[in-house]
CSV table of C-alpha atoms and ligand atoms in Angstrom, one decimal:
chain,number,residue,atom,x,y,z
R,1,MET,CA,98.4,290.8,33.3
R,2,PRO,CA,95.1,292.7,33.2
R,3,HIS,CA,94.2,291.0,29.9
R,4,ARG,CA,94.7,287.5,31.4
R,5,THR,CA,92.6,288.3,34.4
R,6,SER,CA,89.6,289.5,32.3
R,7,LEU,CA,89.8,286.4,30.1
R,8,GLU,CA,89.8,284.2,33.2
R,9,ALA,CA,86.8,286.1,34.6
R,10,ALA,CA,84.9,285.8,31.3
R,11,LEU,CA,85.7,282.0,31.2
R,12,LYS,CA,84.5,281.7,34.7
R,13,LYS,CA,81.3,283.5,33.9
R,14,LEU,CA,80.8,281.3,30.9
R,15,HIS,CA,81.3,278.1,33.0
R,16,THR,CA,78.9,279.4,35.6
R,17,GLN,CA,76.3,280.0,33.0
R,18,GLU,CA,76.8,276.6,31.5
R,19,ARG,CA,76.5,275.0,34.9
R,20,LEU,CA,73.3,276.9,35.6
R,21,THR,CA,71.8,276.0,32.2
R,22,ASP,CA,72.7,272.3,32.8
R,23,GLU,CA,71.1,272.4,36.2
R,24,ALA,CA,67.9,274.0,34.8
R,25,GLN,CA,67.8,271.4,32.1
R,26,ARG,CA,68.3,268.6,34.6
R,27,ILE,CA,65.5,269.9,36.8
R,28,ALA,CA,63.0,270.2,33.9
R,29,SER,CA,64.4,267.0,32.4
R,30,ILE,CA,64.8,268.9,29.1
R,31,GLY,CA,67.8,268.5,26.8
R,32,THR,CA,68.7,270.6,23.8
R,33,TYR,CA,70.5,269.9,20.5
R,34,ILE,CA,71.8,271.5,17.4
R,35,HIS,CA,72.0,269.2,14.3
R,36,ASP,CA,74.1,270.0,11.3
R,37,SER,CA,73.1,268.6,7.9
R,38,VAL,CA,76.6,268.6,6.4
R,39,SER,CA,78.3,266.5,9.1
R,40,ASP,CA,75.0,264.7,9.8
R,41,GLU,CA,75.6,264.9,13.5
R,42,GLY,CA,74.5,266.9,16.4
R,43,ILE,CA,75.8,268.7,19.4
R,44,TRP,CA,73.7,267.6,22.4
R,45,SER,CA,73.5,269.2,25.8
R,46,ARG,CA,74.6,267.0,28.7
R,47,GLN,CA,71.0,266.6,30.0
R,48,LEU,CA,70.0,265.3,26.5
R,49,LYS,CA,72.8,262.7,26.7
R,50,ARG,CA,71.6,261.7,30.2
R,51,ILE,CA,68.0,261.3,28.9
R,52,PHE,CA,69.4,258.8,26.3
R,53,GLY,CA,71.8,257.2,28.8
R,54,LEU,CA,74.8,258.3,26.8
R,55,PRO,CA,78.0,259.5,28.5
R,56,ASP,CA,77.5,263.2,29.3
R,57,ASP,CA,80.7,264.4,27.4
R,58,ASP,CA,81.1,266.8,24.5
R,59,ALA,CA,81.3,264.1,21.7
R,60,PRO,CA,78.9,264.8,18.8
R,61,VAL,CA,76.1,262.4,18.2
R,62,ALA,CA,75.6,261.0,14.7
R,63,THR,CA,72.1,261.1,13.4
R,64,GLU,CA,72.1,257.3,12.7
R,65,CYS,CA,73.2,256.7,16.3
R,66,PHE,CA,70.2,258.5,17.8
R,67,MET,CA,67.9,257.0,15.1
R,68,GLY,CA,69.0,253.6,16.4
R,69,MET,CA,67.8,254.6,19.9
R,70,ILE,CA,64.3,255.5,18.8
R,71,HIS,CA,61.9,252.7,19.9
R,72,PRO,CA,61.7,250.2,16.9
R,73,GLU,CA,57.9,250.6,16.8
R,74,ASP,CA,58.2,254.4,16.5
R,75,ARG,CA,61.3,254.5,14.3
R,76,SER,CA,59.8,254.5,10.9
R,77,TRP,CA,57.3,257.3,11.4
R,78,PHE,CA,59.8,259.3,13.4
R,79,ARG,CA,62.4,259.1,10.6
R,80,GLU,CA,59.8,260.4,8.2
R,81,ALA,CA,58.9,263.3,10.6
R,82,TRP,CA,62.6,264.1,11.0
R,83,ILE,CA,63.1,264.2,7.2
R,84,ARG,CA,59.9,266.4,6.9
R,85,ALA,CA,61.2,268.8,9.5
R,86,TRP,CA,64.4,269.4,7.5
R,87,ARG,CA,62.2,270.5,4.5
R,88,SER,CA,59.8,272.7,6.5
R,89,ALA,CA,60.0,276.2,8.0
R,90,GLU,CA,57.4,275.1,10.6
R,91,ARG,CA,58.3,274.0,14.1
R,92,SER,CA,58.0,270.3,14.3
R,93,GLU,CA,56.7,268.4,17.3
R,94,THR,CA,56.7,264.6,18.1
R,95,GLU,CA,56.0,262.4,21.1
R,96,HIS,CA,57.8,259.0,20.8
R,97,ARG,CA,59.6,256.4,22.8
R,98,ILE,CA,63.3,255.9,23.0
R,99,VAL,CA,65.3,252.9,24.2
R,100,ARG,CA,68.1,254.1,26.5
R,101,THR,CA,71.6,252.5,26.4
R,102,ASP,CA,70.7,250.6,29.6
R,103,GLY,CA,67.6,249.2,27.8
R,104,ALA,CA,65.0,251.3,29.7
R,105,VAL,CA,62.1,252.6,27.5
R,106,ARG,CA,61.3,256.3,28.0
R,107,HIS,CA,58.7,258.6,26.5
R,108,VAL,CA,60.0,261.9,25.2
R,109,HIS,CA,58.3,265.0,23.7
R,110,ALA,CA,60.5,266.7,21.1
R,111,TRP,CA,60.3,270.0,19.3
R,112,GLY,CA,62.6,271.0,16.4
R,113,GLN,CA,63.0,274.2,14.3
R,114,LEU,CA,65.0,274.6,11.1
R,115,LEU,CA,67.2,277.7,11.2
R,116,GLN,CA,68.6,279.2,8.0
R,117,GLN,CA,71.9,280.8,8.6
R,118,GLY,CA,73.5,283.4,6.3
R,119,ASP,CA,73.6,283.1,2.5
R,120,GLY,CA,75.1,279.9,1.2
R,121,GLU,CA,75.4,278.5,4.8
R,122,PRO,CA,73.8,275.1,5.4
R,123,ALA,CA,70.7,275.1,7.6
R,124,ILE,CA,70.8,273.7,11.1
R,125,MET,CA,68.1,272.1,13.3
R,126,VAL,CA,67.8,273.3,16.8
R,127,GLY,CA,65.4,271.7,19.3
R,128,THR,CA,64.6,270.4,22.7
R,129,VAL,CA,63.7,266.9,24.0
R,130,GLN,CA,61.8,266.4,27.3
R,131,ASP,CA,61.5,263.2,29.1
R,132,VAL,CA,57.7,262.9,29.9
R,133,THR,CA,57.7,259.3,31.1
R,134,ASP,CA,56.9,260.2,34.7
R,135,ARG,CA,54.1,262.6,33.6
R,136,LEU,CA,52.6,259.8,31.4
R,137,VAL,CA,52.8,257.3,34.2
R,138,ARG,CA,51.1,259.7,36.6
R,139,GLU,CA,48.4,260.4,34.0
R,140,LYS,CA,47.8,256.7,33.4
R,141,LEU,CA,47.5,256.2,37.2
R,142,ILE,CA,44.9,258.9,37.4
R,143,VAL,CA,43.0,257.5,34.4
R,144,ASP,CA,43.1,254.0,36.0
R,145,GLN,CA,42.0,255.3,39.3
R,146,ALA,CA,39.1,257.3,37.7
R,147,GLU,CA,38.0,254.1,35.9
R,148,GLN,CA,38.2,252.1,39.1
R,149,LEU,CA,36.1,254.8,40.8
R,150,ARG,CA,33.5,254.7,38.0
R,151,ALA,CA,33.3,251.0,38.3
R,152,MET,CA,32.8,251.2,42.0
R,153,GLU,CA,30.2,253.9,41.6
R,154,ALA,CA,28.2,251.7,39.2
R,155,GLU,CA,28.5,248.8,41.6
R,156,LEU,CA,27.4,250.9,44.5
R,157,LEU,CA,24.5,252.3,42.5
R,158,TYR,CA,23.5,248.8,41.6
R,159,LEU,CA,23.7,247.6,45.2
R,160,SER,CA,21.8,250.6,46.6
R,161,ARG,CA,19.1,250.0,44.0
R,162,GLN,CA,18.9,246.3,45.1
R,163,SER,CA,18.7,247.2,48.8
R,164,ALA,CA,16.3,250.1,48.0
R,165,MET,CA,14.1,247.5,46.2
R,166,GLY,CA,14.3,245.2,49.2
R,167,THR,CA,13.5,247.9,51.7
R,168,MET,CA,10.7,249.2,49.5
R,169,ALA,CA,9.2,245.8,49.1
R,170,SER,CA,9.3,245.1,52.8
R,171,THR,CA,7.8,248.5,53.7
R,172,LEU,CA,5.1,248.2,51.1
R,173,ALA,CA,4.2,244.7,52.3
R,174,HIS,CA,4.0,245.9,55.8
R,175,GLU,CA,2.1,249.1,55.2
R,176,LEU,CA,-0.3,247.8,52.6
R,177,ASN,CA,-1.2,244.6,54.3
R,178,GLN,CA,-3.5,246.2,56.8
R,179,PRO,CA,-5.7,248.3,54.4
R,180,LEU,CA,-5.8,245.4,51.9
R,181,THR,CA,-7.1,243.0,54.6
R,182,ALA,CA,-9.7,245.6,55.6
R,183,ILE,CA,-10.8,246.1,52.0
R,184,THR,CA,-11.1,242.3,51.5
R,185,PHE,CA,-13.0,241.9,54.7
R,186,TYR,CA,-15.6,244.7,54.0
R,187,ALA,CA,-16.0,243.8,50.3
R,188,ALA,CA,-16.8,240.2,51.4
R,189,ALA,CA,-19.2,241.4,54.1
R,190,LEU,CA,-21.0,243.8,51.7
R,191,LYS,CA,-21.2,241.2,49.0
R,192,ARG,CA,-23.0,238.8,51.3
R,193,GLY,CA,-25.7,241.4,52.2
R,194,GLU,CA,-26.1,242.7,48.6
R,195,GLN,CA,-29.3,241.9,46.7
R,196,ASP,CA,-28.4,243.5,43.4
R,197,GLN,CA,-26.4,241.0,41.3
R,198,ARG,CA,-24.5,243.7,39.4
R,199,ARG,CA,-23.3,245.3,42.6
R,200,ARG,CA,-22.5,241.9,44.1
R,201,ASP,CA,-20.3,241.2,41.0
R,202,MET,CA,-18.5,244.5,41.4
R,203,LEU,CA,-17.9,243.8,45.1
R,204,GLY,CA,-16.6,240.4,44.1
R,205,THR,CA,-14.1,241.9,41.7
R,206,LEU,CA,-13.0,244.4,44.4
R,207,GLU,CA,-12.4,241.5,46.8
R,208,GLU,CA,-10.5,239.5,44.2
R,209,ASN,CA,-8.3,242.4,43.3
R,210,ALA,CA,-7.5,243.2,47.0
R,211,LEU,CA,-6.6,239.6,47.6
R,212,ARG,CA,-4.4,239.5,44.5
R,213,ALA,CA,-2.7,242.8,45.5
R,214,GLY,CA,-1.9,241.3,48.9
R,215,GLU,CA,-0.6,238.1,47.3
R,216,ILE,CA,1.6,240.0,44.8
R,217,ILE,CA,3.2,242.0,47.6
R,218,ARG,CA,3.8,238.9,49.8
R,219,ARG,CA,5.5,237.1,47.0
R,220,LEU,CA,7.6,240.1,46.0
R,221,ARG,CA,8.7,240.4,49.6
R,222,LEU,CA,9.5,236.7,49.7
R,223,SER,CA,11.5,236.7,46.5
R,224,VAL,CA,13.4,239.9,47.4
R,225,GLU,CA,14.2,238.6,50.9
R,226,THR,CA,15.0,235.0,50.1
R,227,GLY,CA,15.5,235.1,46.3
R,228,VAL,CA,13.1,232.2,46.1
R,229,ALA,CA,9.8,232.2,44.2
R,230,LYS,CA,7.0,229.7,44.7
R,231,LYS,CA,7.0,226.5,42.6
R,232,GLU,CA,3.5,225.8,41.3
R,233,ARG,CA,1.8,223.9,38.6
R,234,PHE,CA,-0.8,225.7,36.4
R,235,ARG,CA,-2.3,225.9,32.9
R,236,CYS,CA,-1.0,228.7,30.8
R,237,ASP,CA,-4.4,229.4,29.0
R,238,GLU,CA,-6.2,229.8,32.4
R,239,LEU,CA,-3.6,232.2,33.7
R,240,VAL,CA,-3.9,234.3,30.5
R,241,ASN,CA,-7.7,234.5,30.9
R,242,GLU,CA,-7.4,235.6,34.5
R,243,ALA,CA,-4.8,238.1,33.6
R,244,ILE,CA,-7.1,239.6,31.0
R,245,THR,CA,-9.8,240.2,33.6
R,246,PHE,CA,-7.3,242.0,35.9
R,247,SER,CA,-5.8,244.1,33.1
R,248,THR,CA,-8.8,245.5,31.3
R,249,ILE,CA,-10.3,247.6,34.0
R,250,GLY,CA,-10.5,251.1,32.4
R,251,CYS,CA,-9.9,249.8,28.9
R,252,GLU,CA,-13.3,248.2,28.2
R,253,GLY,CA,-13.6,248.8,24.5
R,254,VAL,CA,-10.6,246.8,23.5
R,255,ALA,CA,-11.2,243.6,21.5
R,256,PHE,CA,-9.2,240.5,22.3
R,257,GLU,CA,-8.1,237.8,19.9
R,258,LEU,CA,-6.8,234.6,21.7
R,259,ASP,CA,-4.9,231.7,20.4
R,260,LEU,CA,-4.0,229.7,23.5
R,261,ALA,CA,-2.4,226.3,23.8
R,262,GLY,CA,-3.4,224.3,26.9
R,263,GLU,CA,0.1,223.6,28.0
R,264,GLU,CA,0.9,223.1,31.7
R,265,ILE,CA,3.7,224.9,33.4
R,266,TYR,CA,5.5,223.2,36.3
R,267,GLY,CA,7.7,224.8,39.0
R,268,ALA,CA,7.0,228.5,38.2
R,269,ASP,CA,5.5,231.1,40.5
R,270,ARG,CA,1.9,231.5,39.3
R,271,VAL,CA,1.3,235.0,40.8
R,272,GLN,CA,4.6,236.3,39.4
R,273,ILE,CA,4.0,235.0,35.9
R,274,GLN,CA,0.5,236.4,36.1
R,275,GLN,CA,2.0,239.8,37.0
R,276,VAL,CA,4.1,239.7,33.8
R,277,LEU,CA,1.0,238.9,31.8
R,278,VAL,CA,-0.9,241.7,33.5
R,279,ASN,CA,1.9,244.2,32.8
R,280,LEU,CA,2.1,243.3,29.1
R,281,ILE,CA,-1.6,243.1,28.5
R,282,ARG,CA,-2.3,246.4,30.3
R,283,ASN,CA,0.4,248.2,28.3
R,284,ALA,CA,-1.1,246.8,25.1
R,285,CYS,CA,-4.6,247.9,26.1
R,286,GLN,CA,-3.3,251.4,26.9
R,287,ALA,CA,-1.5,251.5,23.5
R,288,VAL,CA,-4.8,250.9,21.6
R,289,LYS,CA,-7.5,252.5,23.9
R,290,THR,CA,-7.8,255.7,21.9
R,291,ARG,CA,-8.5,253.7,18.7
R,292,SER,CA,-12.1,252.6,17.9
R,293,ASP,CA,-10.8,249.4,16.4
R,294,GLY,CA,-8.3,248.7,19.2
R,295,LYS,CA,-7.2,245.1,19.2
R,296,VAL,CA,-4.9,242.9,21.4
R,297,ARG,CA,-3.9,239.5,20.3
R,298,ILE,CA,-2.5,236.9,22.7
R,299,ALA,CA,-1.0,233.7,21.4
R,300,THR,CA,0.8,230.9,23.2
R,301,SER,CA,2.7,228.1,21.5
R,302,LYS,CA,5.2,225.5,22.4
R,303,VAL,CA,8.7,226.4,21.1
R,304,PRO,CA,9.6,223.7,18.6
R,305,ALA,CA,12.3,221.3,19.7
R,306,ALA,CA,12.5,222.9,23.1
R,307,ASP,CA,10.8,222.5,26.4
R,308,PHE,CA,9.6,226.1,26.4
R,309,ILE,CA,6.3,227.9,26.0
R,310,ARG,CA,6.3,231.2,24.0
R,311,ILE,CA,3.7,233.8,24.9
R,312,CYS,CA,3.2,236.6,22.4
R,313,ILE,CA,1.1,239.8,23.2
R,314,SER,CA,0.6,242.1,20.2
R,315,ASP,CA,-1.5,245.1,19.6
R,316,ASN,CA,-2.4,247.5,16.8
R,317,GLY,CA,-1.3,250.7,18.6
R,318,ALA,CA,1.4,253.1,17.5
R,319,GLY,CA,4.2,250.7,18.3
R,320,ILE,CA,7.3,251.4,20.4
R,321,PRO,CA,9.4,254.4,19.3
R,322,GLU,CA,12.5,253.0,17.6
R,323,ALA,CA,14.8,255.0,19.8
R,324,LEU,CA,13.2,253.5,22.9
R,325,LEU,CA,13.4,249.8,21.7
R,326,PRO,CA,16.9,249.0,23.0
R,327,ARG,CA,16.2,250.2,26.5
R,328,VAL,CA,12.4,249.6,26.8
R,329,PHE,CA,13.0,247.0,29.6
R,330,ASP,CA,15.3,249.4,31.6
R,331,SER,CA,13.7,250.6,34.8
R,332,GLY,CA,12.5,254.2,34.8
R,333,VAL,CA,11.9,254.3,31.0
R,334,SER,CA,8.4,255.6,30.3
R,335,THR,CA,6.6,257.7,27.7
R,336,LYS,CA,3.4,257.9,29.8
R,337,GLU,CA,2.5,261.0,31.7
R,338,SER,CA,2.1,259.3,35.0
R,339,GLY,CA,4.2,256.2,34.1
R,340,MET,CA,6.9,254.9,36.4
R,341,GLY,CA,8.6,252.7,33.8
R,342,LEU,CA,8.8,249.8,36.2
R,343,GLY,CA,6.4,247.3,34.6
R,344,LEU,CA,8.7,246.0,31.9
R,345,SER,CA,11.7,246.0,34.1
R,346,ILE,CA,9.9,243.9,36.8
R,347,SER,CA,8.6,241.6,34.1
R,348,ARG,CA,12.1,241.0,32.8
R,349,THR,CA,13.4,240.3,36.3
R,350,ILE,CA,10.6,237.7,36.9
R,351,VAL,CA,11.0,236.0,33.5
R,352,GLU,CA,14.8,235.8,33.8
R,353,ALA,CA,14.6,234.5,37.4
R,354,HIS,CA,12.5,231.6,35.9
R,355,GLY,CA,15.2,230.8,33.3
R,356,GLY,CA,13.3,232.5,30.5
R,357,ARG,CA,13.8,235.5,28.2
R,358,ILE,CA,11.7,238.4,27.2
R,359,TRP,CA,11.9,240.8,24.2
R,360,ALA,CA,10.0,243.4,22.3
R,361,GLU,CA,9.7,244.3,18.6
R,362,ASN,CA,7.5,246.3,16.3
R,363,GLY,CA,5.3,244.3,14.1
R,364,ALA,CA,3.6,245.3,10.8
R,365,GLU,CA,1.2,247.3,13.0
R,366,GLY,CA,1.7,248.1,16.7
R,367,ALA,CA,4.1,246.5,19.2
R,368,ARG,CA,4.8,242.9,20.0
R,369,PHE,CA,6.1,241.6,23.4
R,370,LEU,CA,7.2,238.0,23.6
R,371,PHE,CA,8.5,235.8,26.4
R,372,ASP,CA,9.7,232.2,26.5
R,373,LEU,CA,9.3,230.3,29.7
R,374,PRO,CA,10.6,226.8,30.5
R,375,LEU,CA,7.7,224.4,30.9
R,376,ARG,CA,9.6,222.9,33.9
R,377,THR,CA,11.5,225.5,35.9
R,378,ALA,CA,14.5,224.4,37.8
R,379,HIS,CA,15.0,226.9,40.6
B,1,ADP,P1,5.0,252.5,32.2
B,1,ADP,O1,3.8,251.7,31.7
B,1,ADP,O2,5.0,252.9,33.6
B,1,ADP,O3,5.5,253.5,31.3
B,1,ADP,P2,6.5,250.1,31.4
B,1,ADP,O4,7.9,249.6,31.9
B,1,ADP,O5,5.4,249.1,31.5
B,1,ADP,O6,6.3,251.4,32.3
B,1,ADP,O7,6.6,250.6,29.9
B,1,ADP,C1,7.7,251.4,29.5
B,1,ADP,C2,7.4,252.1,28.2
B,1,ADP,O8,7.4,251.1,27.2
B,1,ADP,C3,6.1,252.7,28.1
B,1,ADP,O9,6.0,254.0,28.7
B,1,ADP,C4,5.9,252.8,26.6
B,1,ADP,O10,6.6,253.9,26.1
B,1,ADP,C5,6.6,251.5,26.1
B,1,ADP,N1,5.6,250.5,25.8
B,1,ADP,C6,5.3,249.4,26.6
B,1,ADP,N2,4.4,248.7,26.0
B,1,ADP,C7,4.0,249.3,24.8
B,1,ADP,C8,3.1,248.9,23.8
B,1,ADP,N3,2.3,247.9,23.8
B,1,ADP,N4,3.1,249.8,22.7
B,1,ADP,C9,3.9,250.9,22.7
B,1,ADP,N5,4.8,251.2,23.6
B,1,ADP,C10,4.9,250.4,24.7
């Protein structure tokens, strides 16, 4: 009986190897197949049958049977890839969905390689199929979490900016109040004792500016802390003229062209709107100050058919660089050597808080900044 014993041993070894291969395939969730073009069916490993939810027996699987289990949305391109793989010597690779016999949808990654057997023998396709559903679910989870984190980060950044603004405004208001009060007091005292008219005027301007700086800071603090601006009634043309005197210090050669309507604005914060005007006029003056024919034009007009006033400040400077236009109102955007890039961003906040809108464009020459304000602001 020695022959029988060695056969039994060989069979046992084969079974052990088969079991080990099956176990390895199960752990990696990878199944293998060999497809034959003549019978048009395949021999599938047990693990591959488990991936598809088929009984894990030795029965061959007809090509049409497994095509029917490809997800309907992937079936047509998969069938073309399958046909191409039979014509190519290259290894083919696909990632597609299958619908298991129990109805569950799984994602699989498949590789196939055509093997030419001996002369005259039909070719066979050998390959592996890996169930990658869990990996994809994990990947999606990570992507979702990363997106959530990014959204939270943006929110936090926004909130920290808001509170940083609040803290900054309160600190500034507190720290600057004392020196500004002192400047105002001494300027007023010196003005009273000054005989020279020119020097008295200069001291008067100093006093006015110090008072205005204090007022700007007080209102900024008020609106940051309470979100409420003052409701006042004022003439738009008067406000523009005042803003010009505050904005032109250091830009004396600039010519102004004014076309102002005498509209009254109700319910807006006068100091804040003046601040917007000062920011825009100062930018315009700075844009033209190196030109000998530097010109700034300010026009106000009622927006037809709406209860808004439109204020337009244009200059004949170099204009806004095209690449900067879409984000020129963002905070921190500046092309100036010592610029902070805050003026336009603050102006937009003020105009929008009043229910208006502000925008910028390049004209035939230079830049043009416009803003619309409701004639009656409802806070
Ligand atoms: P800053 O004046 O500190 O730079 P702003 O927010 O007031 O900050 O302006 C942002 C940028 O917008 C400026 O640095 C400049 O590049 C551009 N800008 C503003 N006004 C004009 C203008 N009238 N002409 C050309 N560029 C302008």
